[in-house]
Amino acid sequence: MGKNFSEMFPIRNGLKQGDALSPLLFNFALEYAIKRVQVNQDGLKLKGTHQLLAYADDVNILGGSVHTVKENVEALIFATKEIGLEVNADKTKYMVMARDPNVERGHSVKFDNTSIERVEEFKYLGTTLTDQNSIQEEIKSKLKLRNACYHSLQNLLSSRLLSKNLKIKIYRDIILPVVLYGCETWSLTLREERRLRVFENRVLRRVFGPKRDEVTGEWKKLHNEELNDPYSLPNIVRVVKSRRMRWAGHVERMG
């Protein structure tokens, strides 16, 4: 009352499952731990700030060396213990990103006498990261997801009850976001561009169906060039490049 602090009192019961206050309090606690780590002023520095990525309970510590990462991990563990949180050692991994796969092979990361597993790739917020900084595994992962999404909708895409415009809308609004999640950071090679175009052409053939030859009367699949006219929207590669340019603009305008 009156903007004064009350006396301290013990808390015997926690919040109920799904309580809206729970994530808010957790964010307060995690923010405190993150700031304690950033006090070290040691790690990867971008835009003048030492970077530590955190989304909910997924924390990614960045550093220029294994030694730096170890120090920041120890600082994070110490800070979380102060507020009653605990780092799960079994779910914690580390990865060294370098062109030389043998870089710092002899080093190991431990905390609380537990060795942390070194991995060649891991997923962070739905994106596959590799120690070679290669985008191929990420695109492979997205293509697997797109196959599952495509097969679940292929009956709709070939249905005669739906118009072609509605089928294209299903592709653009449901399938395409699954494939292109995180594409703003992709550095595509010609090989990866071809893989994406092959996938899109496969979907469009399902949407537009076969074409009847005026001479022979036989039904045949549409060639790639014949898909451009009925599908007047930008192809999947142009969509990726457009999103990359838009993201580059956001990054340039950041503080």
PDB file of C-alpha atoms in Angstrom:
ATOM      1  CA  MET A   1       0.000   0.000   0.000  1.00  0.00           C
ATOM      2  CA  GLY A   2       1.154   3.557  -0.628  1.00  0.00           C
ATOM      3  CA  LYS A   3       3.935   2.322  -2.983  1.00  0.00           C
ATOM      4  CA  ASN A   4       5.796   0.745  -0.072  1.00  0.00           C
ATOM      5  CA  PHE A   5       7.211  -2.765   0.155  1.00  0.00           C
ATOM      6  CA  SER A   6       5.529  -5.232   2.486  1.00  0.00           C
ATOM      7  CA  GLU A   7       7.425  -7.499   4.811  1.00  0.00           C
ATOM      8  CA  MET A   8       8.822 -10.707   3.313  1.00  0.00           C
ATOM      9  CA  PHE A   9       6.585 -13.766   3.556  1.00  0.00           C
ATOM     10  CA  PRO A  10       7.081 -17.427   2.557  1.00  0.00           C
ATOM     11  CA  ILE A  11       5.389 -18.861  -0.555  1.00  0.00           C
ATOM     12  CA  ARG A  12       4.098 -22.381   0.066  1.00  0.00           C
ATOM     13  CA  ASN A  13       2.077 -22.980  -3.110  1.00  0.00           C
ATOM     14  CA  GLY A  14       3.137 -22.389  -6.714  1.00  0.00           C
ATOM     15  CA  LEU A  15       1.017 -21.249  -9.622  1.00  0.00           C
ATOM     16  CA  LYS A  16      -1.494 -23.581 -11.230  1.00  0.00           C
ATOM     17  CA  GLN A  17      -0.793 -25.205 -14.584  1.00  0.00           C
ATOM     18  CA  GLY A  18      -1.560 -22.731 -17.380  1.00  0.00           C
ATOM     19  CA  ASP A  19      -1.683 -19.688 -15.134  1.00  0.00           C
ATOM     20  CA  ALA A  20      -1.076 -16.539 -17.216  1.00  0.00           C
ATOM     21  CA  LEU A  21       1.230 -15.174 -14.522  1.00  0.00           C
ATOM     22  CA  SER A  22       3.621 -18.137 -14.803  1.00  0.00           C
ATOM     23  CA  PRO A  23       5.387 -17.209 -18.098  1.00  0.00           C
ATOM     24  CA  LEU A  24       5.590 -13.569 -16.981  1.00  0.00           C
ATOM     25  CA  LEU A  25       7.405 -14.466 -13.763  1.00  0.00           C
ATOM     26  CA  PHE A  26       9.641 -16.888 -15.651  1.00  0.00           C
ATOM     27  CA  ASN A  27      10.622 -14.121 -18.075  1.00  0.00           C
ATOM     28  CA  PHE A  28      11.576 -11.905 -15.150  1.00  0.00           C
ATOM     29  CA  ALA A  29      13.752 -14.666 -13.700  1.00  0.00           C
ATOM     30  CA  LEU A  30      15.394 -15.536 -17.024  1.00  0.00           C
ATOM     31  CA  GLU A  31      16.052 -11.879 -17.812  1.00  0.00           C
ATOM     32  CA  TYR A  32      17.922 -11.555 -14.507  1.00  0.00           C
ATOM     33  CA  ALA A  33      20.076 -14.599 -15.337  1.00  0.00           C
ATOM     34  CA  ILE A  34      20.830 -13.358 -18.860  1.00  0.00           C
ATOM     35  CA  LYS A  35      21.928  -9.934 -17.631  1.00  0.00           C
ATOM     36  CA  ARG A  36      24.266 -11.618 -15.144  1.00  0.00           C
ATOM     37  CA  VAL A  37      25.916 -13.479 -18.026  1.00  0.00           C
ATOM     38  CA  GLN A  38      26.225 -10.335 -20.159  1.00  0.00           C
ATOM     39  CA  VAL A  39      28.016  -8.562 -17.310  1.00  0.00           C
ATOM     40  CA  ASN A  40      31.099 -10.629 -18.235  1.00  0.00           C
ATOM     41  CA  GLN A  41      31.327  -8.665 -21.503  1.00  0.00           C
ATOM     42  CA  ASP A  42      32.784 -11.757 -23.116  1.00  0.00           C
ATOM     43  CA  GLY A  43      31.365 -13.485 -26.167  1.00  0.00           C
ATOM     44  CA  LEU A  44      30.150 -12.763 -29.665  1.00  0.00           C
ATOM     45  CA  LYS A  45      29.651  -9.032 -30.120  1.00  0.00           C
ATOM     46  CA  LEU A  46      27.150  -7.708 -32.658  1.00  0.00           C
ATOM     47  CA  LYS A  47      26.092  -4.064 -32.948  1.00  0.00           C
ATOM     48  CA  GLY A  48      28.081  -3.309 -29.781  1.00  0.00           C
ATOM     49  CA  THR A  49      26.136  -5.828 -27.674  1.00  0.00           C
ATOM     50  CA  HIS A  50      27.340  -9.192 -26.407  1.00  0.00           C
ATOM     51  CA  GLN A  51      24.846 -11.656 -27.804  1.00  0.00           C
ATOM     52  CA  LEU A  52      22.989 -14.350 -25.908  1.00  0.00           C
ATOM     53  CA  LEU A  53      19.899 -15.730 -27.613  1.00  0.00           C
ATOM     54  CA  ALA A  54      16.970 -16.783 -25.444  1.00  0.00           C
ATOM     55  CA  TYR A  55      13.397 -17.692 -26.305  1.00  0.00           C
ATOM     56  CA  ALA A  56      11.355 -19.062 -23.395  1.00  0.00           C
ATOM     57  CA  ASP A  57      13.617 -21.727 -21.893  1.00  0.00           C
ATOM     58  CA  ASP A  58      15.728 -22.245 -25.063  1.00  0.00           C
ATOM     59  CA  VAL A  59      18.998 -20.404 -24.422  1.00  0.00           C
ATOM     60  CA  ASN A  60      21.803 -20.218 -26.974  1.00  0.00           C
ATOM     61  CA  ILE A  61      25.176 -18.906 -25.766  1.00  0.00           C
ATOM     62  CA  LEU A  62      27.491 -17.588 -28.505  1.00  0.00           C
ATOM     63  CA  GLY A  63      31.251 -17.200 -28.184  1.00  0.00           C
ATOM     64  CA  GLY A  64      34.410 -16.938 -30.210  1.00  0.00           C
ATOM     65  CA  SER A  65      36.012 -19.940 -28.453  1.00  0.00           C
ATOM     66  CA  VAL A  66      35.112 -22.963 -26.348  1.00  0.00           C
ATOM     67  CA  HIS A  67      36.733 -21.280 -23.342  1.00  0.00           C
ATOM     68  CA  THR A  68      34.448 -18.254 -23.665  1.00  0.00           C
ATOM     69  CA  VAL A  69      31.366 -20.440 -23.935  1.00  0.00           C
ATOM     70  CA  LYS A  70      32.415 -22.457 -20.858  1.00  0.00           C
ATOM     71  CA  GLU A  71      32.793 -19.296 -18.778  1.00  0.00           C
ATOM     72  CA  ASN A  72      29.412 -17.955 -19.846  1.00  0.00           C
ATOM     73  CA  VAL A  73      27.745 -21.314 -19.180  1.00  0.00           C
ATOM     74  CA  GLU A  74      29.158 -21.318 -15.654  1.00  0.00           C
ATOM     75  CA  ALA A  75      27.906 -17.763 -15.141  1.00  0.00           C
ATOM     76  CA  LEU A  76      24.437 -18.763 -16.374  1.00  0.00           C
ATOM     77  CA  ILE A  77      24.308 -21.798 -14.072  1.00  0.00           C
ATOM     78  CA  PHE A  78      25.361 -19.711 -11.075  1.00  0.00           C
ATOM     79  CA  ALA A  79      22.785 -17.012 -11.844  1.00  0.00           C
ATOM     80  CA  THR A  80      19.935 -19.494 -12.350  1.00  0.00           C
ATOM     81  CA  LYS A  81      20.694 -21.309  -9.103  1.00  0.00           C
ATOM     82  CA  GLU A  82      20.322 -18.029  -7.217  1.00  0.00           C
ATOM     83  CA  ILE A  83      16.702 -17.729  -8.331  1.00  0.00           C
ATOM     84  CA  GLY A  84      15.750 -21.396  -8.068  1.00  0.00           C
ATOM     85  CA  LEU A  85      16.100 -22.429 -11.728  1.00  0.00           C
ATOM     86  CA  GLU A  86      18.161 -25.360 -12.942  1.00  0.00           C
ATOM     87  CA  VAL A  87      19.973 -26.004 -16.235  1.00  0.00           C
ATOM     88  CA  ASN A  88      19.162 -29.444 -17.673  1.00  0.00           C
ATOM     89  CA  ALA A  89      22.531 -31.065 -18.427  1.00  0.00           C
ATOM     90  CA  ASP A  90      21.003 -33.865 -20.534  1.00  0.00           C
ATOM     91  CA  LYS A  91      19.380 -31.380 -22.926  1.00  0.00           C
ATOM     92  CA  THR A  92      22.443 -29.126 -23.139  1.00  0.00           C
ATOM     93  CA  LYS A  93      24.695 -29.495 -26.217  1.00  0.00           C
ATOM     94  CA  TYR A  94      27.500 -27.466 -27.725  1.00  0.00           C
ATOM     95  CA  MET A  95      28.695 -27.027 -31.299  1.00  0.00           C
ATOM     96  CA  VAL A  96      31.841 -25.538 -32.823  1.00  0.00           C
ATOM     97  CA  MET A  97      31.191 -23.761 -36.130  1.00  0.00           C
ATOM     98  CA  ALA A  98      34.316 -23.707 -38.314  1.00  0.00           C
ATOM     99  CA  ARG A  99      35.418 -24.611 -41.805  1.00  0.00           C
ATOM    100  CA  ASP A 100      37.992 -26.998 -40.354  1.00  0.00           C
ATOM    101  CA  PRO A 101      36.055 -29.905 -38.734  1.00  0.00           C
ATOM    102  CA  ASN A 102      39.019 -30.702 -36.461  1.00  0.00           C
ATOM    103  CA  VAL A 103      39.100 -27.278 -34.808  1.00  0.00           C
ATOM    104  CA  GLU A 104      39.156 -27.544 -30.987  1.00  0.00           C
ATOM    105  CA  ARG A 105      38.455 -31.281 -31.087  1.00  0.00           C
ATOM    106  CA  GLY A 106      40.493 -31.799 -27.949  1.00  0.00           C
ATOM    107  CA  HIS A 107      38.371 -29.494 -25.810  1.00  0.00           C
ATOM    108  CA  SER A 108      35.433 -30.627 -23.708  1.00  0.00           C
ATOM    109  CA  VAL A 109      32.747 -28.672 -21.902  1.00  0.00           C
ATOM    110  CA  LYS A 110      31.684 -29.750 -18.411  1.00  0.00           C
ATOM    111  CA  PHE A 111      29.614 -28.375 -15.593  1.00  0.00           C
ATOM    112  CA  ASP A 112      28.724 -30.015 -12.274  1.00  0.00           C
ATOM    113  CA  ASN A 113      31.064 -32.887 -13.279  1.00  0.00           C
ATOM    114  CA  THR A 114      28.842 -33.618 -16.290  1.00  0.00           C
ATOM    115  CA  SER A 115      30.323 -33.687 -19.786  1.00  0.00           C
ATOM    116  CA  ILE A 116      28.340 -31.802 -22.422  1.00  0.00           C
ATOM    117  CA  GLU A 117      27.910 -33.581 -25.732  1.00  0.00           C
ATOM    118  CA  ARG A 118      29.413 -31.979 -28.823  1.00  0.00           C
ATOM    119  CA  VAL A 119      27.106 -32.182 -31.844  1.00  0.00           C
ATOM    120  CA  GLU A 120      27.488 -31.481 -35.547  1.00  0.00           C
ATOM    121  CA  GLU A 121      23.997 -30.021 -35.869  1.00  0.00           C
ATOM    122  CA  PHE A 122      21.055 -29.032 -33.713  1.00  0.00           C
ATOM    123  CA  LYS A 123      17.698 -27.337 -34.032  1.00  0.00           C
ATOM    124  CA  TYR A 124      17.049 -23.929 -32.541  1.00  0.00           C
ATOM    125  CA  LEU A 125      13.540 -22.506 -32.818  1.00  0.00           C
ATOM    126  CA  GLY A 126      12.726 -24.864 -35.683  1.00  0.00           C
ATOM    127  CA  THR A 127      15.875 -24.091 -37.693  1.00  0.00           C
ATOM    128  CA  THR A 128      18.644 -26.649 -38.257  1.00  0.00           C
ATOM    129  CA  LEU A 129      22.138 -25.264 -37.599  1.00  0.00           C
ATOM    130  CA  THR A 130      25.290 -27.168 -38.608  1.00  0.00           C
ATOM    131  CA  ASP A 131      28.942 -26.872 -37.601  1.00  0.00           C
ATOM    132  CA  GLN A 132      29.828 -26.199 -41.259  1.00  0.00           C
ATOM    133  CA  ASN A 133      27.246 -23.395 -41.424  1.00  0.00           C
ATOM    134  CA  SER A 134      25.634 -25.231 -44.348  1.00  0.00           C
ATOM    135  CA  ILE A 135      22.063 -24.545 -45.396  1.00  0.00           C
ATOM    136  CA  GLN A 136      21.635 -27.920 -47.124  1.00  0.00           C
ATOM    137  CA  GLU A 137      20.494 -29.786 -43.996  1.00  0.00           C
ATOM    138  CA  GLU A 138      18.031 -27.018 -43.177  1.00  0.00           C
ATOM    139  CA  ILE A 139      16.481 -27.210 -46.653  1.00  0.00           C
ATOM    140  CA  LYS A 140      16.367 -31.021 -46.472  1.00  0.00           C
ATOM    141  CA  SER A 141      14.525 -30.752 -43.179  1.00  0.00           C
ATOM    142  CA  LYS A 142      12.049 -28.279 -44.631  1.00  0.00           C
ATOM    143  CA  LEU A 143      11.492 -30.470 -47.701  1.00  0.00           C
ATOM    144  CA  LYS A 144      10.627 -33.414 -45.453  1.00  0.00           C
ATOM    145  CA  LEU A 145       8.060 -31.280 -43.671  1.00  0.00           C
ATOM    146  CA  ARG A 146       6.681 -30.041 -46.969  1.00  0.00           C
ATOM    147  CA  ASN A 147       6.203 -33.647 -48.177  1.00  0.00           C
ATOM    148  CA  ALA A 148       4.089 -34.448 -45.121  1.00  0.00           C
ATOM    149  CA  CYS A 149       2.089 -31.250 -45.588  1.00  0.00           C
ATOM    150  CA  TYR A 150       1.681 -31.838 -49.330  1.00  0.00           C
ATOM    151  CA  HIS A 151       0.506 -35.451 -48.950  1.00  0.00           C
ATOM    152  CA  SER A 152      -2.066 -34.418 -46.360  1.00  0.00           C
ATOM    153  CA  LEU A 153      -3.556 -31.888 -48.832  1.00  0.00           C
ATOM    154  CA  GLN A 154      -3.038 -33.575 -52.192  1.00  0.00           C
ATOM    155  CA  ASN A 155      -6.661 -34.749 -52.355  1.00  0.00           C
ATOM    156  CA  LEU A 156      -7.787 -31.129 -52.072  1.00  0.00           C
ATOM    157  CA  LEU A 157      -5.274 -30.004 -54.687  1.00  0.00           C
ATOM    158  CA  SER A 158      -6.602 -32.534 -57.217  1.00  0.00           C
ATOM    159  CA  SER A 159     -10.281 -32.166 -56.335  1.00  0.00           C
ATOM    160  CA  ARG A 160     -12.646 -31.116 -59.128  1.00  0.00           C
ATOM    161  CA  LEU A 161     -14.916 -29.431 -56.594  1.00  0.00           C
ATOM    162  CA  LEU A 162     -12.411 -26.672 -55.871  1.00  0.00           C
ATOM    163  CA  SER A 163     -11.381 -23.919 -58.264  1.00  0.00           C
ATOM    164  CA  LYS A 164      -7.751 -23.564 -59.325  1.00  0.00           C
ATOM    165  CA  ASN A 165      -7.546 -20.166 -57.600  1.00  0.00           C
ATOM    166  CA  LEU A 166      -8.636 -21.729 -54.315  1.00  0.00           C
ATOM    167  CA  LYS A 167      -6.073 -24.535 -54.726  1.00  0.00           C
ATOM    168  CA  ILE A 168      -3.310 -21.996 -55.320  1.00  0.00           C
ATOM    169  CA  LYS A 169      -4.439 -20.141 -52.214  1.00  0.00           C
ATOM    170  CA  ILE A 170      -4.180 -23.408 -50.228  1.00  0.00           C
ATOM    171  CA  TYR A 171      -0.641 -23.871 -51.539  1.00  0.00           C
ATOM    172  CA  ARG A 172       0.422 -20.288 -50.801  1.00  0.00           C
ATOM    173  CA  ASP A 173      -1.194 -20.043 -47.357  1.00  0.00           C
ATOM    174  CA  ILE A 174      -0.642 -23.562 -45.950  1.00  0.00           C
ATOM    175  CA  ILE A 175       2.166 -25.419 -47.731  1.00  0.00           C
ATOM    176  CA  LEU A 176       4.522 -22.595 -48.677  1.00  0.00           C
ATOM    177  CA  PRO A 177       4.921 -21.183 -45.121  1.00  0.00           C
ATOM    178  CA  VAL A 178       6.017 -24.640 -43.931  1.00  0.00           C
ATOM    179  CA  VAL A 179       8.695 -24.868 -46.619  1.00  0.00           C
ATOM    180  CA  LEU A 180       9.984 -21.301 -46.304  1.00  0.00           C
ATOM    181  CA  TYR A 181      10.098 -20.946 -42.520  1.00  0.00           C
ATOM    182  CA  GLY A 182      13.312 -19.060 -41.744  1.00  0.00           C
ATOM    183  CA  CYS A 183      14.222 -18.631 -45.425  1.00  0.00           C
ATOM    184  CA  GLU A 184      15.322 -15.024 -44.764  1.00  0.00           C
ATOM    185  CA  THR A 185      18.733 -16.368 -43.680  1.00  0.00           C
ATOM    186  CA  TRP A 186      19.196 -18.909 -46.488  1.00  0.00           C
ATOM    187  CA  SER A 187      22.121 -18.582 -48.882  1.00  0.00           C
ATOM    188  CA  LEU A 188      20.848 -20.593 -51.831  1.00  0.00           C
ATOM    189  CA  THR A 189      23.026 -22.330 -54.387  1.00  0.00           C
ATOM    190  CA  LEU A 190      21.766 -23.204 -57.853  1.00  0.00           C
ATOM    191  CA  ARG A 191      21.315 -26.777 -56.664  1.00  0.00           C
ATOM    192  CA  GLU A 192      19.054 -25.734 -53.807  1.00  0.00           C
ATOM    193  CA  GLU A 193      17.109 -23.405 -56.081  1.00  0.00           C
ATOM    194  CA  ARG A 194      16.448 -26.300 -58.465  1.00  0.00           C
ATOM    195  CA  ARG A 195      15.234 -28.481 -55.591  1.00  0.00           C
ATOM    196  CA  LEU A 196      12.763 -25.820 -54.526  1.00  0.00           C
ATOM    197  CA  ARG A 197      11.522 -25.292 -58.091  1.00  0.00           C
ATOM    198  CA  VAL A 198      11.080 -29.037 -58.587  1.00  0.00           C
ATOM    199  CA  PHE A 199       8.902 -29.161 -55.484  1.00  0.00           C
ATOM    200  CA  GLU A 200       6.785 -26.193 -56.558  1.00  0.00           C
ATOM    201  CA  ASN A 201       6.312 -27.553 -60.083  1.00  0.00           C
ATOM    202  CA  ARG A 202       5.157 -30.827 -58.586  1.00  0.00           C
ATOM    203  CA  VAL A 203       2.466 -29.026 -56.598  1.00  0.00           C
ATOM    204  CA  LEU A 204       1.387 -26.906 -59.580  1.00  0.00           C
ATOM    205  CA  ARG A 205       1.008 -29.976 -61.788  1.00  0.00           C
ATOM    206  CA  ARG A 206      -1.313 -31.400 -59.161  1.00  0.00           C
ATOM    207  CA  VAL A 207      -3.273 -28.120 -59.111  1.00  0.00           C
ATOM    208  CA  PHE A 208      -3.631 -27.578 -62.869  1.00  0.00           C
ATOM    209  CA  GLY A 209      -3.847 -31.233 -63.852  1.00  0.00           C
ATOM    210  CA  PRO A 210      -2.842 -32.737 -67.215  1.00  0.00           C
ATOM    211  CA  LYS A 211      -3.291 -31.062 -70.596  1.00  0.00           C
ATOM    212  CA  ARG A 212      -4.852 -32.677 -73.656  1.00  0.00           C
ATOM    213  CA  ASP A 213      -2.775 -32.601 -76.815  1.00  0.00           C
ATOM    214  CA  GLU A 214      -4.771 -30.978 -79.626  1.00  0.00           C
ATOM    215  CA  VAL A 215      -3.147 -33.196 -82.286  1.00  0.00           C
ATOM    216  CA  THR A 216      -3.010 -36.652 -80.709  1.00  0.00           C
ATOM    217  CA  GLY A 217      -5.808 -36.189 -78.203  1.00  0.00           C
ATOM    218  CA  GLU A 218      -3.666 -37.725 -75.477  1.00  0.00           C
ATOM    219  CA  TRP A 219      -3.389 -36.344 -71.954  1.00  0.00           C
ATOM    220  CA  LYS A 220       0.051 -35.268 -70.831  1.00  0.00           C
ATOM    221  CA  LYS A 221       1.644 -33.504 -67.871  1.00  0.00           C
ATOM    222  CA  LEU A 222       2.408 -29.815 -68.186  1.00  0.00           C
ATOM    223  CA  HIS A 223       6.040 -28.890 -68.838  1.00  0.00           C
ATOM    224  CA  ASN A 224       7.785 -26.429 -66.558  1.00  0.00           C
ATOM    225  CA  GLU A 225       7.411 -23.623 -69.098  1.00  0.00           C
ATOM    226  CA  GLU A 226       3.675 -24.324 -69.449  1.00  0.00           C
ATOM    227  CA  LEU A 227       3.180 -23.777 -65.702  1.00  0.00           C
ATOM    228  CA  ASN A 228       4.291 -20.137 -65.842  1.00  0.00           C
ATOM    229  CA  ASP A 229       1.207 -18.801 -67.648  1.00  0.00           C
ATOM    230  CA  PRO A 230      -1.540 -20.232 -65.406  1.00  0.00           C
ATOM    231  CA  TYR A 231       0.559 -19.539 -62.300  1.00  0.00           C
ATOM    232  CA  SER A 232       1.131 -15.820 -62.628  1.00  0.00           C
ATOM    233  CA  LEU A 233       2.508 -15.307 -59.096  1.00  0.00           C
ATOM    234  CA  PRO A 234       6.248 -15.105 -58.270  1.00  0.00           C
ATOM    235  CA  ASN A 235       7.892 -18.539 -58.124  1.00  0.00           C
ATOM    236  CA  ILE A 236       9.277 -19.959 -54.899  1.00  0.00           C
ATOM    237  CA  VAL A 237      12.869 -18.821 -55.540  1.00  0.00           C
ATOM    238  CA  ARG A 238      11.754 -15.234 -56.148  1.00  0.00           C
ATOM    239  CA  VAL A 239       9.731 -15.381 -52.927  1.00  0.00           C
ATOM    240  CA  VAL A 240      12.843 -16.450 -50.990  1.00  0.00           C
ATOM    241  CA  LYS A 241      14.947 -13.652 -52.468  1.00  0.00           C
ATOM    242  CA  SER A 242      12.216 -11.094 -51.796  1.00  0.00           C
ATOM    243  CA  ARG A 243      11.985 -12.137 -48.138  1.00  0.00           C
ATOM    244  CA  ARG A 244      15.768 -11.997 -47.798  1.00  0.00           C
ATOM    245  CA  MET A 245      15.812  -8.432 -49.117  1.00  0.00           C
ATOM    246  CA  ARG A 246      13.002  -7.432 -46.763  1.00  0.00           C
ATOM    247  CA  TRP A 247      14.833  -8.949 -43.794  1.00  0.00           C
ATOM    248  CA  ALA A 248      18.051  -7.198 -44.841  1.00  0.00           C
ATOM    249  CA  GLY A 249      16.131  -3.918 -44.694  1.00  0.00           C
ATOM    250  CA  HIS A 250      14.932  -4.706 -41.166  1.00  0.00           C
ATOM    251  CA  VAL A 251      18.477  -5.508 -40.034  1.00  0.00           C
ATOM    252  CA  GLU A 252      19.835  -2.303 -41.572  1.00  0.00           C
ATOM    253  CA  ARG A 253      17.259  -0.214 -39.707  1.00  0.00           C
ATOM    254  CA  MET A 254      17.919  -1.882 -36.338  1.00  0.00           C
ATOM    255  CA  GLY A 255      19.497   0.150 -33.570  1.00  0.00           C
TER     256      GLY A 255
END
